[in-house]
Amino acid sequence: MERRGPRPNEERNVPYAQDGETRYATITVYPLVAEHVTGAVIRIDDVTERVRTEELMIQSEKMLSVGGLAAGLAHEINNPLAGILQNLQVVQNRLSPELRKKQRGCGLARHPDGGCRGLSQGQGDRRDVPCDQ
């Protein structure tokens, strides 16, 4: 069925003040045209709660985006720092006088995990031997 006559005019989220508070309305004007009579029906809907909910959703999405950005940035900074800290610990362990003392005390070759390797006393197999023994 084809609609004839003028179309309704709608204004959305029109702000207005009521009791010192800003509220929002959607105003729709429906023109009436009949034989020799013209007029309009005006419909005003209070959409304040919907507008506020939409604003909260937009704010939440913004905060979510900022949180994701911050997490990504922290991850990108943390990865190189972890490598740097690990290398510093290796250097610190290699320069430690305590480690050198242990290596000399047990007379065995240093193992990459920081322990000593060599022949244990009384056995002919190679196994890890703590340096303080």
XYZ file of N, CA and C in Angstrom:
399
model
N 0.835 -1.168 0.000
C 0.000 0.000 0.000
C 0.886 1.238 0.000
N 0.658 2.121 -0.891
C 1.481 3.316 -1.031
C 1.001 4.409 -0.092
N 1.936 5.054 0.519
C 1.612 6.104 1.476
C 1.568 7.443 0.748
N 0.549 8.211 0.999
C 0.421 9.507 0.335
C 0.459 10.627 1.366
N 0.788 11.782 0.907
C 0.811 12.935 1.793
C 2.190 13.166 2.376
N 2.307 14.214 3.146
C 3.603 14.557 3.726
C 4.058 13.502 4.735
N 5.365 13.358 4.805
C 5.965 12.403 5.745
C 6.171 13.058 7.110
N 6.235 12.218 8.160
C 6.487 12.791 9.490
C 7.907 13.358 9.578
N 8.050 14.381 10.380
C 9.344 15.009 10.614
C 9.770 14.647 12.039
N 11.005 14.125 12.173
C 11.453 13.659 13.486
C 12.766 14.328 13.857
N 12.831 14.824 15.071
C 14.060 15.371 15.643
C 14.436 14.491 16.824
N 15.635 13.926 16.790
C 16.051 13.007 17.849
C 16.982 13.687 18.848
N 16.906 13.213 20.093
C 17.803 13.630 21.176
C 17.881 15.154 21.316
N 16.725 15.773 21.367
C 16.647 17.219 21.551
C 16.789 17.501 23.052
N 17.839 18.247 23.451
C 18.026 18.516 24.876
C 17.062 19.607 25.364
N 16.614 19.472 26.591
C 15.800 20.497 27.247
C 16.058 20.419 28.744
N 15.759 21.508 29.444
C 15.997 21.567 30.888
C 14.678 21.352 31.623
N 14.733 20.519 32.655
C 13.564 20.294 33.502
C 14.063 20.127 34.931
N 13.599 20.961 35.809
C 13.989 20.945 37.220
C 15.513 21.009 37.398
N 16.165 21.828 36.588
C 17.609 21.999 36.671
C 18.414 20.842 36.117
N 17.779 19.952 35.426
C 18.439 18.762 34.875
C 18.272 18.750 33.358
N 19.313 18.350 32.641
C 19.205 18.230 31.189
C 18.587 16.886 30.856
N 17.535 16.947 30.083
C 16.831 15.735 29.642
C 16.809 15.755 28.129
N 16.455 14.622 27.537
C 16.441 14.501 26.077
C 15.095 13.963 25.614
N 14.667 14.451 24.435
C 13.387 14.015 23.882
C 13.532 13.785 22.389
N 12.698 12.907 21.882
C 12.544 12.740 20.443
C 11.185 13.353 20.100
N 11.221 14.316 19.198
C 9.992 15.012 18.812
C 9.646 14.619 17.385
N 8.439 14.098 17.206
C 7.970 13.692 15.886
C 6.695 14.467 15.568
N 6.689 15.091 14.397
C 5.509 15.839 13.951
C 4.896 15.087 12.771
N 3.630 14.663 12.963
C 2.895 13.963 11.914
C 1.908 14.962 11.291
N 2.156 15.363 10.048
C 1.219 16.306 9.413
C -0.113 15.611 9.110
N -1.206 16.349 9.287
C -2.533 15.844 8.958
C -3.086 16.686 7.816
N -3.461 16.008 6.783
C -4.061 16.700 5.651
C -5.334 15.945 5.297
N -6.442 16.637 5.387
C -7.730 16.055 5.019
C -8.473 17.099 4.179
N -9.656 16.797 3.812
C -10.419 17.733 2.997
C -10.586 19.056 3.726
N -9.997 20.083 3.224
C -10.088 21.455 3.714
C -9.624 21.611 5.166
N -8.983 20.615 5.737
C -8.509 20.711 7.115
C -7.032 20.319 7.130
N -6.237 21.132 7.753
C -4.819 20.784 7.928
C -4.495 20.899 9.413
N -3.496 20.151 9.821
C -3.089 20.173 11.217
C -1.892 19.251 11.410
N -1.607 18.959 12.630
C -0.475 18.095 12.921
C -0.693 17.422 14.269
N -0.095 16.241 14.385
C -0.023 15.550 15.666
C 1.436 15.604 16.086
N 1.664 16.074 17.278
C 3.038 16.181 17.774
C 3.217 15.139 18.872
N 4.231 14.308 18.691
C 4.530 13.257 19.664
C 5.897 13.563 20.277
N 5.940 13.604 21.599
C 7.195 13.869 22.312
C 7.478 12.678 23.212
N 8.618 12.030 22.971
C 9.034 10.872 23.768
C 10.274 11.244 24.569
N 10.240 10.987 25.874
C 11.400 11.221 26.735
C 12.372 10.059 26.540
N 13.555 10.363 26.017
C 14.558 9.319 25.733
C 15.821 9.546 26.564
N 15.673 10.232 27.699
C 16.820 10.574 28.543
C 17.589 9.330 28.983
N 16.881 8.330 29.463
C 17.562 7.114 29.943
C 18.309 6.419 28.811
N 17.707 6.347 27.635
C 18.371 5.709 26.499
C 19.639 6.463 26.115
N 19.553 7.806 26.078
C 20.727 8.625 25.729
C 21.835 8.409 26.759
N 21.493 8.399 28.029
C 22.504 8.199 29.078
C 23.124 6.804 29.001
N 22.303 5.803 28.713
C 22.821 4.438 28.565
C 23.777 4.355 27.380
N 23.419 5.006 26.276
C 24.302 5.023 25.101
C 25.622 5.718 25.422
N 25.553 6.824 26.171
C 26.782 7.531 26.553
C 27.660 6.654 27.438
N 27.043 5.900 28.365
C 27.812 4.992 29.225
C 28.458 3.877 28.406
N 27.732 3.366 27.426
C 28.281 2.308 26.566
C 29.483 2.834 25.773
N 29.347 4.037 25.243
C 30.456 4.638 24.484
C 31.664 4.828 25.397
N 31.419 5.330 26.624
C 32.514 5.527 27.575
C 33.175 4.194 27.934
N 32.367 3.152 28.121
C 32.909 1.817 28.439
C 33.758 1.293 27.294
N 33.309 1.492 26.064
C 34.083 1.039 24.905
C 35.403 1.782 24.808
N 35.378 3.076 25.104
C 36.621 3.854 25.098
C 37.601 3.326 26.143
N 37.080 3.068 27.354
C 37.941 2.565 28.422
C 38.497 1.185 28.079
N 37.680 0.369 27.437
C 38.128 -0.958 27.009
C 39.260 -0.837 25.992
N 39.115 0.097 25.066
C 40.163 0.314 24.065
C 41.453 0.799 24.712
N 41.338 1.733 25.640
C 42.520 2.260 26.324
C 43.187 1.149 27.144
N 42.365 0.313 27.807
C 42.917 -0.806 28.574
C 43.667 -1.788 27.699
N 43.095 -2.106 26.534
C 43.775 -3.005 25.600
C 45.070 -2.410 25.085
N 45.047 -1.115 24.805
C 46.254 -0.435 24.350
C 47.328 -0.455 25.433
N 46.926 -0.189 26.677
C 47.884 -0.192 27.790
C 48.459 -1.592 28.006
N 47.620 -2.617 27.897
C 48.109 -3.992 28.075
C 49.099 -4.356 26.979
N 48.794 -3.978 25.753
C 49.718 -4.255 24.640
C 51.036 -3.528 24.814
N 50.970 -2.280 25.243
C 52.180 -1.497 25.463
C 53.021 -2.099 26.582
N 52.366 -2.497 27.670
C 53.093 -3.117 28.781
C 53.763 -4.412 28.331
N 53.073 -5.181 27.504
C 53.639 -6.439 26.999
C 54.867 -6.161 26.140
N 54.773 -5.154 25.270
C 55.899 -4.814 24.398
C 57.100 -4.314 25.191
N 56.859 -3.649 26.307
C 57.966 -3.170 27.147
C 58.522 -4.311 27.990
N 57.648 -5.189 28.468
C 58.055 -6.258 29.373
C 58.942 -7.299 28.685
N 58.664 -7.628 27.437
C 59.457 -8.657 26.751
C 60.946 -8.317 26.690
N 61.332 -7.148 26.193
C 62.774 -6.829 26.192
C 63.350 -6.725 27.599
N 62.575 -6.200 28.546
C 63.079 -6.088 29.911
C 63.365 -7.454 30.515
N 62.513 -8.424 30.220
C 62.745 -9.780 30.739
C 64.058 -10.337 30.199
N 64.317 -10.132 28.907
C 65.583 -10.588 28.319
C 66.778 -9.887 28.933
N 66.662 -8.591 29.138
C 67.751 -7.820 29.742
C 68.023 -8.312 31.163
N 66.964 -8.492 31.950
C 67.140 -8.971 33.326
C 67.777 -10.359 33.364
N 67.349 -11.220 32.464
C 67.917 -12.571 32.426
C 69.411 -12.511 32.100
N 69.783 -11.693 31.122
C 71.202 -11.564 30.771
C 72.007 -10.950 31.908
N 71.415 -9.994 32.617
C 72.110 -9.416 33.764
C 72.342 -10.452 34.860
N 71.379 -11.324 35.072
C 71.545 -12.375 36.068
C 72.660 -13.342 35.662
N 72.739 -13.653 34.374
C 73.807 -14.535 33.895
C 75.160 -13.876 34.130
N 75.282 -12.595 33.781
C 76.542 -11.873 33.985
C 76.876 -11.818 35.476
N 75.866 -11.528 36.299
C 76.085 -11.462 37.741
C 76.562 -12.805 38.287
N 75.952 -13.881 37.824
C 76.370 -15.215 38.271
C 77.786 -15.541 37.826
N 78.145 -15.153 36.631
C 79.496 -15.458 36.122
C 80.563 -14.642 36.834
N 80.209 -13.442 37.279
C 81.178 -12.584 37.954
C 81.193 -12.784 39.466
N 80.313 -13.598 39.979
C 80.188 -13.798 41.416
C 81.409 -14.502 41.985
N 82.056 -13.920 43.002
C 83.207 -14.583 43.638
C 82.786 -15.880 44.327
N 81.562 -15.943 44.795
C 81.042 -17.150 45.450
C 81.066 -18.336 44.474
N 80.678 -18.085 43.213
C 80.638 -19.158 42.211
C 82.060 -19.635 41.897
N 82.988 -18.702 41.763
C 84.374 -19.095 41.462
C 84.967 -19.921 42.599
N 84.630 -19.544 43.820
C 85.126 -20.274 44.980
C 84.600 -21.709 44.959
N 83.326 -21.870 44.631
C 82.734 -23.203 44.567
C 83.375 -24.034 43.470
N 83.631 -23.404 42.320
C 84.237 -24.148 41.208
C 85.650 -24.605 41.574
N 86.430 -23.764 42.212
C 87.782 -24.162 42.607
C 87.743 -25.233 43.681
N 86.759 -25.104 44.578
C 86.664 -26.042 45.690
C 86.363 -27.455 45.237
N 85.563 -27.613 44.223
C 85.209 -28.970 43.820
C 86.109 -29.470 42.692
N 86.843 -28.566 42.044
C 87.792 -28.969 41.011
C 87.129 -29.577 39.787
N 85.941 -29.225 39.518
C 85.217 -29.792 38.388
C 84.856 -28.687 37.404
N 84.528 -29.080 36.183
C 84.137 -28.120 35.149
C 82.768 -27.541 35.467
N 82.588 -26.280 35.114
C 81.309 -25.625 35.371
C 80.289 -26.097 34.342
N 79.109 -26.443 34.813
C 77.997 -26.879 33.959
C 77.152 -25.643 33.629
N 76.533 -25.576 32.448
C 75.742 -24.387 32.088
C 74.646 -24.037 33.085
N 74.145 -24.997 33.854
C 73.090 -24.678 34.823
C 73.662 -24.141 36.133
N 74.981 -23.926 36.184
C 75.610 -23.359 37.371
C 76.190 -24.411 38.294
N 75.929 -25.678 38.065
C 76.470 -26.746 38.908
C 77.825 -27.193 38.384
N 78.332 -28.285 38.920
C 79.616 -28.820 38.490
C 79.396 -30.215 37.928
N 80.238 -30.604 36.954
C 80.141 -31.946 36.377
C 81.505 -32.615 36.491
N 81.466 -33.884 36.672
C 82.722 -34.603 36.715
C 82.512 -35.995 37.250
N 83.596 -36.678 37.522
C 83.498 -38.016 38.087
C 83.194 -37.904 39.563
N 82.185 -38.586 39.986
C 81.886 -38.586 41.410
C 82.795 -39.600 42.090
N 83.024 -39.435 43.345
C 83.933 -40.315 44.066
C 83.361 -41.713 44.174
N 84.128 -42.661 43.802
C 83.762 -44.052 43.965
C 82.910 -44.613 42.841
N 82.533 -43.795 41.895
C 81.725 -44.324 40.794
C 82.359 -43.880 39.485
N 82.226 -44.680 38.452
C 82.855 -44.381 37.174
C 81.936 -43.674 36.197
N 80.763 -43.281 36.598
C 79.851 -42.591 35.658
C 79.888 -41.088 35.899
N 79.569 -40.351 34.828
C 79.535 -38.889 34.942
C 78.150 -38.488 35.442
N 78.119 -37.628 36.423
C 76.846 -37.105 36.901
C 77.096 -35.748 37.571
N 76.003 -35.023 37.801
C 76.126 -33.713 38.450
C 76.501 -33.925 39.915
N 77.472 -33.159 40.329
C 77.905 -33.224 41.708
C 77.823 -31.805 42.266
N 77.131 -31.609 43.376
C 77.080 -30.261 43.964
C 78.486 -29.801 44.310
N 78.770 -28.520 44.060
C 80.114 -27.989 44.288
C 80.507 -27.962 45.756
N 79.555 -27.954 46.670
C 79.910 -27.850 48.079
C 80.232 -29.214 48.701
N 80.259 -30.281 47.912
C 80.603 -31.602 48.455
C 82.083 -31.855 48.345
